[in-house]
Amino acid sequence: MTGRLDGKVALITGAASGIGLGTLERFVAEGARVVAADVQDDKGVQLQARFPDKVVYVRCDVTLETDIAAAVAKATDAFGGLDVLFNNAGHGGTPGGVTDMTAEGFDAAFSLLVRGPMLGMKHAVPPMQARGGGAIINTASIAGLQAGYGPLAYSTAKAAVIHLSRCAAAELAPQRIRVNAICPGLIATSIFGASMGMAREVADQFAARVQEIAPKFQPIPKAGMPADIAGAATFLASDDGAFVTGTHIVVDGGITIGPRSAWDVDAPSPLLEALGITREQAEQMRQMALAQGR
Ligand SMILES: NC(=O)c1ccc[n+]([C@@H]2O[C@H](COP(=O)([O-])OP(=O)(O)OC[C@H]3O[C@@H](n4cnc5c(N)ncnc54)[C@H](O)[C@@H]3O)[C@@H](O)[C@H]2O)c1
């Protein structure tokens, strides 16, 4: 189905790569016009050339409020208004835990991942009010729901994004501006390489390596791809999501269902191991219980 975003204008941060790029492609296919905001100018300019009249690129470092304000203004200048904001730009953030965290590193993660979306909303609200409403989507992460999926600063920032979305939704609902978060699981993008300090081109190639290993990472045995997140973003941006606000949608192929042993018969079960029972013994006991009608 196409045309779900006919007539809508969207601003996507982090639009030059990965989830932002996949969502831009989907939004355009659904009829939207898009301001693509990023710091990768070469890719942004290519995007604009690829989608003439549909996409405008603007250099926007989301850690700078002036850049964010200019990106929002670009939506009105180029396309006459703003209906959808996808606060998506991101990076794995500062590595390290409690004992080796630097104040600067922690601030940098929050500046990019939390303050950026906050300021994006601040500047997007007036043009959305002028249109009578809008949809804001913030990219959080399963790392914001459970420990162990990212470094401390990143994970804490992503948890903040989920709650930021709720608080903003409460404030903005009377103005018919909906705010929701998406929590991706493992999605094959450049973020892993970029966060390990690889040059962008190398990080882009590394995304293909992530795609190879990704099918084994979660219950649904396929690699999570930017298009999977774009589907959820399209739902939230479109009128299909008209009654959805203040929540988060987990798009993770089921990885947060439970421990690996819940869905992978080859994975060791911590409970059985602690009890000293092998998988085979457990299966024999299960068969006996079934045969006895228990
Ligand atoms: N890939 C995953 O597995 C995954 C999982 C959960 C959440 N996420 C989140 O998804 C979002 C998109 O990441 P991705 O996986 O597509 O990575 P990606 O590296 O492919 O894309 C991130 C984009 O953000 C841009 N960016 C980085 N810093 C910026 C800044 N200061 N200002 C403007 N743009 C900036 C980059 O240039 C890049 O184009 C991030 O918020 C990330 O935390 C990703």
Short mmCIF file of C-alpha atoms and ligand atoms in Angstrom, two decimals:
data_model
loop_
_atom_site.label_atom_id
_atom_site.label_comp_id
_atom_site.label_asym_id
_atom_site.label_seq_id
_atom_site.Cartn_x
_atom_site.Cartn_y
_atom_site.Cartn_z
CA MET A 1 0.00 0.00 0.00
CA THR A 2 1.30 3.46 -0.80
CA GLY A 3 0.04 6.97 -0.21
CA ARG A 4 -0.25 6.69 3.57
CA LEU A 5 1.72 9.92 3.95
CA ASP A 6 0.33 11.81 0.98
CA GLY A 7 0.66 15.56 1.48
CA LYS A 8 2.72 15.27 4.66
CA VAL A 9 6.05 16.95 5.28
CA ALA A 10 8.58 15.16 7.48
CA LEU A 11 11.90 16.08 9.04
CA ILE A 12 14.21 13.12 9.65
CA THR A 13 17.46 13.50 11.59
CA GLY A 14 20.21 11.00 10.89
CA ALA A 15 18.63 10.57 7.46
CA ALA A 16 21.84 9.83 5.54
CA SER A 17 22.31 6.30 6.84
CA GLY A 18 20.70 3.21 8.32
CA ILE A 19 17.31 3.57 9.99
CA GLY A 20 16.94 7.24 9.00
CA LEU A 21 17.70 6.47 5.36
CA GLY A 22 15.38 3.44 5.29
CA THR A 23 12.61 5.56 6.78
CA LEU A 24 13.22 8.40 4.33
CA GLU A 25 12.89 5.94 1.43
CA ARG A 26 9.64 4.58 2.85
CA PHE A 27 8.20 8.01 3.67
CA VAL A 28 8.89 9.20 0.11
CA ALA A 29 7.31 6.03 -1.29
CA GLU A 30 4.25 6.78 0.86
CA GLY A 31 3.90 10.26 -0.62
CA ALA A 32 5.72 12.46 1.91
CA ARG A 33 8.19 15.21 1.22
CA VAL A 34 11.20 15.02 3.51
CA VAL A 35 13.84 17.30 4.95
CA ALA A 36 16.86 15.07 5.45
CA ALA A 37 19.04 16.32 8.31
CA ASP A 38 22.48 14.88 8.97
CA VAL A 39 26.17 15.71 9.25
CA GLN A 40 27.23 13.50 6.32
CA ASP A 41 26.98 16.16 3.63
CA ASP A 42 28.12 13.99 0.71
CA LYS A 43 25.38 11.43 1.32
CA GLY A 44 22.81 14.14 2.00
CA VAL A 45 23.52 15.88 -1.28
CA GLN A 46 23.25 12.54 -3.10
CA LEU A 47 19.88 11.93 -1.47
CA GLN A 48 18.57 15.28 -2.62
CA ALA A 49 19.68 14.48 -6.18
CA ARG A 50 18.10 11.02 -5.97
CA PHE A 51 14.68 12.39 -4.98
CA PRO A 52 14.29 15.75 -6.74
CA ASP A 53 11.34 17.83 -5.41
CA LYS A 54 10.77 15.23 -2.69
CA VAL A 55 13.86 15.52 -0.49
CA VAL A 56 15.86 18.52 0.66
CA TYR A 57 19.10 18.00 2.54
CA VAL A 58 20.16 20.26 5.37
CA ARG A 59 23.35 19.96 7.36
CA CYS A 60 22.22 19.69 10.96
CA ASP A 61 24.28 18.66 13.94
CA VAL A 62 21.56 17.84 16.46
CA THR A 63 23.82 18.80 19.35
CA LEU A 64 23.48 22.43 18.16
CA GLU A 65 20.15 24.17 18.76
CA THR A 66 20.77 26.67 15.96
CA ASP A 67 21.17 23.80 13.47
CA ILE A 68 17.93 22.20 14.68
CA ALA A 69 16.02 25.46 14.39
CA ALA A 70 17.36 25.92 10.85
CA ALA A 71 16.36 22.38 9.85
CA VAL A 72 12.80 22.95 11.06
CA ALA A 73 12.69 26.29 9.23
CA LYS A 74 13.84 24.49 6.08
CA ALA A 75 10.69 22.33 6.16
CA THR A 76 8.50 25.40 6.04
CA ASP A 77 10.66 27.20 3.49
CA ALA A 78 10.94 24.23 1.11
CA PHE A 79 7.62 22.45 1.62
CA GLY A 80 5.28 24.90 3.39
CA GLY A 81 5.07 23.34 6.85
CA LEU A 82 5.85 20.36 9.05
CA ASP A 83 3.71 17.35 10.00
CA VAL A 84 6.17 14.68 11.13
CA LEU A 85 9.43 14.81 13.07
CA PHE A 86 11.58 11.68 13.30
CA ASN A 87 14.25 12.35 15.93
CA ASN A 88 16.58 9.57 14.94
CA ALA A 89 20.22 10.74 14.72
CA GLY A 90 22.47 8.72 16.96
CA HIS A 91 25.73 7.07 17.82
CA GLY A 92 26.71 4.36 20.30
CA GLY A 93 27.97 7.01 22.66
CA THR A 94 30.77 6.98 25.15
CA PRO A 95 31.88 3.52 26.23
CA GLY A 96 32.56 2.73 29.86
CA GLY A 97 30.68 2.04 33.05
CA VAL A 98 30.12 3.81 36.34
CA THR A 99 33.73 3.70 37.52
CA ASP A 100 35.41 4.88 34.32
CA MET A 101 32.77 7.27 32.95
CA THR A 102 33.91 10.81 32.29
CA ALA A 103 31.57 13.74 32.88
CA GLU A 104 32.29 14.95 29.33
CA GLY A 105 31.50 11.55 27.81
CA PHE A 106 28.23 11.25 29.68
CA ASP A 107 27.22 14.78 28.68
CA ALA A 108 28.11 14.09 25.04
CA ALA A 109 25.83 11.04 24.93
CA PHE A 110 22.95 12.95 26.46
CA SER A 111 23.51 15.98 24.26
CA LEU A 112 23.18 13.86 21.10
CA LEU A 113 20.60 11.29 22.20
CA VAL A 114 18.31 13.16 24.62
CA ARG A 115 18.82 16.92 24.30
CA GLY A 116 18.80 16.63 20.48
CA PRO A 117 15.30 15.06 20.38
CA MET A 118 14.11 17.46 23.10
CA LEU A 119 15.21 20.50 21.09
CA GLY A 120 13.85 18.94 17.91
CA MET A 121 10.42 18.78 19.53
CA LYS A 122 10.72 22.29 20.91
CA HIS A 123 11.29 23.75 17.45
CA ALA A 124 8.91 21.44 15.59
CA VAL A 125 5.87 22.17 17.75
CA PRO A 126 5.07 25.71 16.48
CA PRO A 127 4.86 24.71 12.78
CA MET A 128 2.89 21.60 13.77
CA GLN A 129 0.47 23.76 15.75
CA ALA A 130 0.05 25.91 12.67
CA ARG A 131 -1.05 22.74 10.78
CA GLY A 132 -3.46 21.72 13.55
CA GLY A 133 -1.39 18.76 14.76
CA GLY A 134 1.47 16.44 13.99
CA ALA A 135 3.39 13.29 14.83
CA ILE A 136 6.75 13.09 16.59
CA ILE A 137 8.68 9.84 16.66
CA ASN A 138 11.80 9.43 18.78
CA THR A 139 14.24 6.59 18.19
CA ALA A 140 14.96 4.93 21.52
CA SER A 141 16.29 1.35 21.82
CA ILE A 142 15.77 -1.94 23.60
CA ALA A 143 18.92 -0.79 25.43
CA GLY A 144 16.60 1.68 27.16
CA LEU A 145 14.37 -1.16 28.36
CA GLN A 146 16.88 -3.74 29.56
CA ALA A 147 20.52 -3.64 30.65
CA GLY A 148 23.09 -5.36 28.47
CA TYR A 149 22.32 -4.08 24.98
CA GLY A 150 24.63 -1.07 24.97
CA PRO A 151 27.07 1.02 26.97
CA LEU A 152 25.84 2.67 30.17
CA ALA A 153 25.55 6.24 28.86
CA TYR A 154 23.80 5.13 25.65
CA SER A 155 21.38 2.84 27.46
CA THR A 156 20.52 5.43 30.09
CA ALA A 157 19.99 8.06 27.40
CA LYS A 158 17.67 5.74 25.47
CA ALA A 159 15.62 5.07 28.62
CA ALA A 160 15.33 8.85 28.96
CA VAL A 161 14.09 9.09 25.36
CA ILE A 162 11.23 6.70 26.17
CA HIS A 163 10.14 8.79 29.14
CA LEU A 164 10.74 12.07 27.31
CA SER A 165 8.28 10.80 24.71
CA ARG A 166 5.65 10.07 27.38
CA CYS A 167 6.04 13.45 29.09
CA ALA A 168 5.96 15.33 25.79
CA ALA A 169 2.92 13.32 24.68
CA ALA A 170 1.06 14.36 27.82
CA GLU A 171 1.87 18.00 27.21
CA LEU A 172 1.14 18.03 23.49
CA ALA A 173 -1.90 15.75 23.15
CA PRO A 174 -4.41 18.62 23.56
CA GLN A 175 -2.77 20.23 20.55
CA ARG A 176 -3.18 17.02 18.55
CA ILE A 177 0.54 16.43 18.41
CA ARG A 178 1.29 12.78 19.09
CA VAL A 179 4.65 11.68 20.50
CA ASN A 180 5.88 8.09 20.51
CA ALA A 181 9.16 6.21 20.68
CA ILE A 182 10.40 3.22 18.73
CA CYS A 183 12.73 0.73 20.40
CA PRO A 184 14.71 -1.10 17.71
CA GLY A 185 16.49 -4.33 18.49
CA LEU A 186 19.58 -5.30 16.47
CA ILE A 187 19.30 -3.53 13.12
CA ALA A 188 22.04 -4.01 10.53
CA THR A 189 23.41 -0.49 10.12
CA SER A 190 26.70 1.38 10.28
CA ILE A 191 26.21 2.36 13.92
CA PHE A 192 28.22 -0.56 15.27
CA GLY A 193 31.31 0.26 13.23
CA ALA A 194 30.88 4.01 13.70
CA SER A 195 30.61 3.56 17.46
CA MET A 196 33.80 1.47 17.47
CA GLY A 197 35.59 4.39 15.83
CA MET A 198 35.81 2.97 12.30
CA ALA A 199 35.94 5.40 9.38
CA ARG A 200 32.46 5.89 7.87
CA GLU A 201 33.18 3.85 4.71
CA VAL A 202 34.50 0.95 6.79
CA ALA A 203 31.55 1.24 9.17
CA ASP A 204 29.18 1.13 6.19
CA GLN A 205 30.81 -2.11 5.03
CA PHE A 206 30.70 -3.49 8.57
CA ALA A 207 26.89 -3.15 8.44
CA ALA A 208 26.92 -6.02 5.90
CA ARG A 209 28.80 -8.18 8.41
CA VAL A 210 26.19 -7.37 11.07
CA GLN A 211 23.50 -8.40 8.59
CA GLU A 212 25.19 -11.80 8.17
CA ILE A 213 25.22 -12.64 11.88
CA ALA A 214 21.94 -10.91 12.74
CA PRO A 215 19.51 -13.73 11.82
CA LYS A 216 20.78 -15.77 14.77
CA PHE A 217 20.43 -12.91 17.21
CA GLN A 218 16.72 -13.08 18.02
CA PRO A 219 13.70 -15.43 17.82
CA ILE A 220 12.62 -14.26 14.34
CA PRO A 221 15.43 -15.75 12.25
CA LYS A 222 16.07 -12.85 9.90
CA ALA A 223 18.30 -9.83 10.10
CA GLY A 224 16.60 -6.73 11.46
CA MET A 225 16.78 -4.08 8.73
CA PRO A 226 16.10 -0.34 8.53
CA ALA A 227 12.90 -1.16 6.59
CA ASP A 228 11.56 -2.94 9.68
CA ILE A 229 11.83 0.27 11.69
CA ALA A 230 10.52 2.32 8.77
CA GLY A 231 7.32 0.25 8.88
CA ALA A 232 6.70 1.18 12.52
CA ALA A 233 7.62 4.81 11.85
CA THR A 234 5.19 4.95 8.92
CA PHE A 235 2.40 3.61 11.12
CA LEU A 236 3.09 6.22 13.82
CA ALA A 237 3.49 9.05 11.30
CA SER A 238 0.32 8.21 9.39
CA ASP A 239 -3.33 8.54 10.27
CA ASP A 240 -3.32 4.81 11.08
CA GLY A 241 -1.63 5.85 14.33
CA ALA A 242 -4.05 8.72 14.98
CA PHE A 243 -5.05 7.43 18.45
CA VAL A 244 -1.57 6.31 19.54
CA THR A 245 0.48 8.57 21.77
CA GLY A 246 2.82 8.42 24.73
CA THR A 247 3.95 4.87 24.11
CA HIS A 248 6.86 2.96 22.64
CA ILE A 249 6.81 0.27 20.01
CA VAL A 250 9.40 -2.48 20.35
CA VAL A 251 10.65 -3.68 16.96
CA ASP A 252 13.22 -6.30 17.84
CA GLY A 253 12.29 -9.66 16.28
CA GLY A 254 11.35 -10.83 19.77
CA ILE A 255 14.75 -10.56 21.44
CA THR A 256 13.26 -9.05 24.58
CA ILE A 257 10.70 -11.88 24.90
CA GLY A 258 12.92 -13.57 27.46
CA PRO A 259 16.25 -15.34 27.91
CA ARG A 260 17.75 -17.06 24.88
CA SER A 261 16.89 -20.47 26.34
CA ALA A 262 13.17 -19.57 26.01
CA TRP A 263 13.34 -19.67 22.22
CA ASP A 264 16.60 -21.42 21.25
CA VAL A 265 16.57 -25.16 21.97
CA ASP A 266 20.36 -25.25 21.64
CA ALA A 267 20.94 -22.54 24.24
CA PRO A 268 21.82 -23.64 27.79
CA SER A 269 19.03 -23.12 30.30
CA PRO A 270 20.38 -21.35 33.41
CA LEU A 271 17.71 -23.02 35.57
CA LEU A 272 18.42 -26.57 34.34
CA GLU A 273 22.16 -25.98 34.66
CA ALA A 274 21.76 -24.79 38.23
CA LEU A 275 19.67 -27.91 38.99
CA GLY A 276 22.26 -30.15 37.31
CA ILE A 277 19.71 -31.49 34.80
CA THR A 278 20.65 -31.92 31.14
CA ARG A 279 18.30 -30.87 28.34
CA GLU A 280 17.91 -34.57 27.44
CA GLN A 281 16.91 -35.50 31.00
CA ALA A 282 14.43 -32.64 31.09
CA GLU A 283 12.94 -33.84 27.80
CA GLN A 284 12.66 -37.43 29.14
CA MET A 285 10.86 -36.15 32.24
CA ARG A 286 8.53 -34.09 30.06
CA GLN A 287 7.70 -37.14 27.89
CA MET A 288 7.03 -39.27 31.00
CA ALA A 289 4.74 -36.60 32.44
CA LEU A 290 2.86 -36.37 29.15
CA ALA A 291 2.50 -40.18 28.95
CA GLN A 292 1.12 -40.26 32.50
CA GLY A 293 -1.37 -37.53 31.65
CA ARG A 294 0.13 -35.15 34.17
N1 LIG B 1 21.15 -0.18 14.55
C1 LIG B 1 20.66 -0.64 15.70
O1 LIG B 1 20.77 -1.83 16.03
C2 LIG B 1 19.93 0.30 16.62
C3 LIG B 1 19.26 -0.26 17.72
C4 LIG B 1 18.57 0.58 18.58
C5 LIG B 1 18.54 1.94 18.35
N2 LIG B 1 19.21 2.46 17.28
C6 LIG B 1 19.15 3.90 17.09
O2 LIG B 1 18.73 4.18 15.79
C7 LIG B 1 19.18 5.48 15.42
C8 LIG B 1 19.78 5.45 14.03
O3 LIG B 1 20.96 4.67 14.08
P1 LIG B 1 21.40 3.69 12.89
O4 LIG B 1 21.50 2.35 13.46
O5 LIG B 1 20.59 3.92 11.71
O6 LIG B 1 22.92 4.18 12.69
P2 LIG B 1 23.67 4.87 11.46
O7 LIG B 1 25.05 5.13 11.95
O8 LIG B 1 23.49 4.08 10.23
O9 LIG B 1 22.90 6.25 11.28
C9 LIG B 1 22.99 7.28 12.23
C10 LIG B 1 22.98 8.60 11.50
O10 LIG B 1 23.00 9.65 12.48
C11 LIG B 1 23.89 10.64 12.01
N3 LIG B 1 24.40 11.44 13.11
C12 LIG B 1 25.27 11.07 14.08
N4 LIG B 1 25.52 12.11 14.89
C13 LIG B 1 24.78 13.14 14.45
C14 LIG B 1 24.61 14.47 14.87
N5 LIG B 1 25.26 14.97 15.92
N6 LIG B 1 23.75 15.26 14.19
C15 LIG B 1 23.08 14.79 13.10
N7 LIG B 1 23.22 13.54 12.65
C16 LIG B 1 24.06 12.72 13.31
C17 LIG B 1 24.99 9.87 11.30
O11 LIG B 1 25.73 10.70 10.41
C18 LIG B 1 24.20 8.79 10.60
O12 LIG B 1 23.82 9.17 9.30
C19 LIG B 1 20.13 5.94 16.53
O13 LIG B 1 19.45 6.82 17.40
C20 LIG B 1 20.45 4.65 17.24
O14 LIG B 1 20.81 4.84 18.57
C21 LIG B 1 19.90 1.67 16.41
#
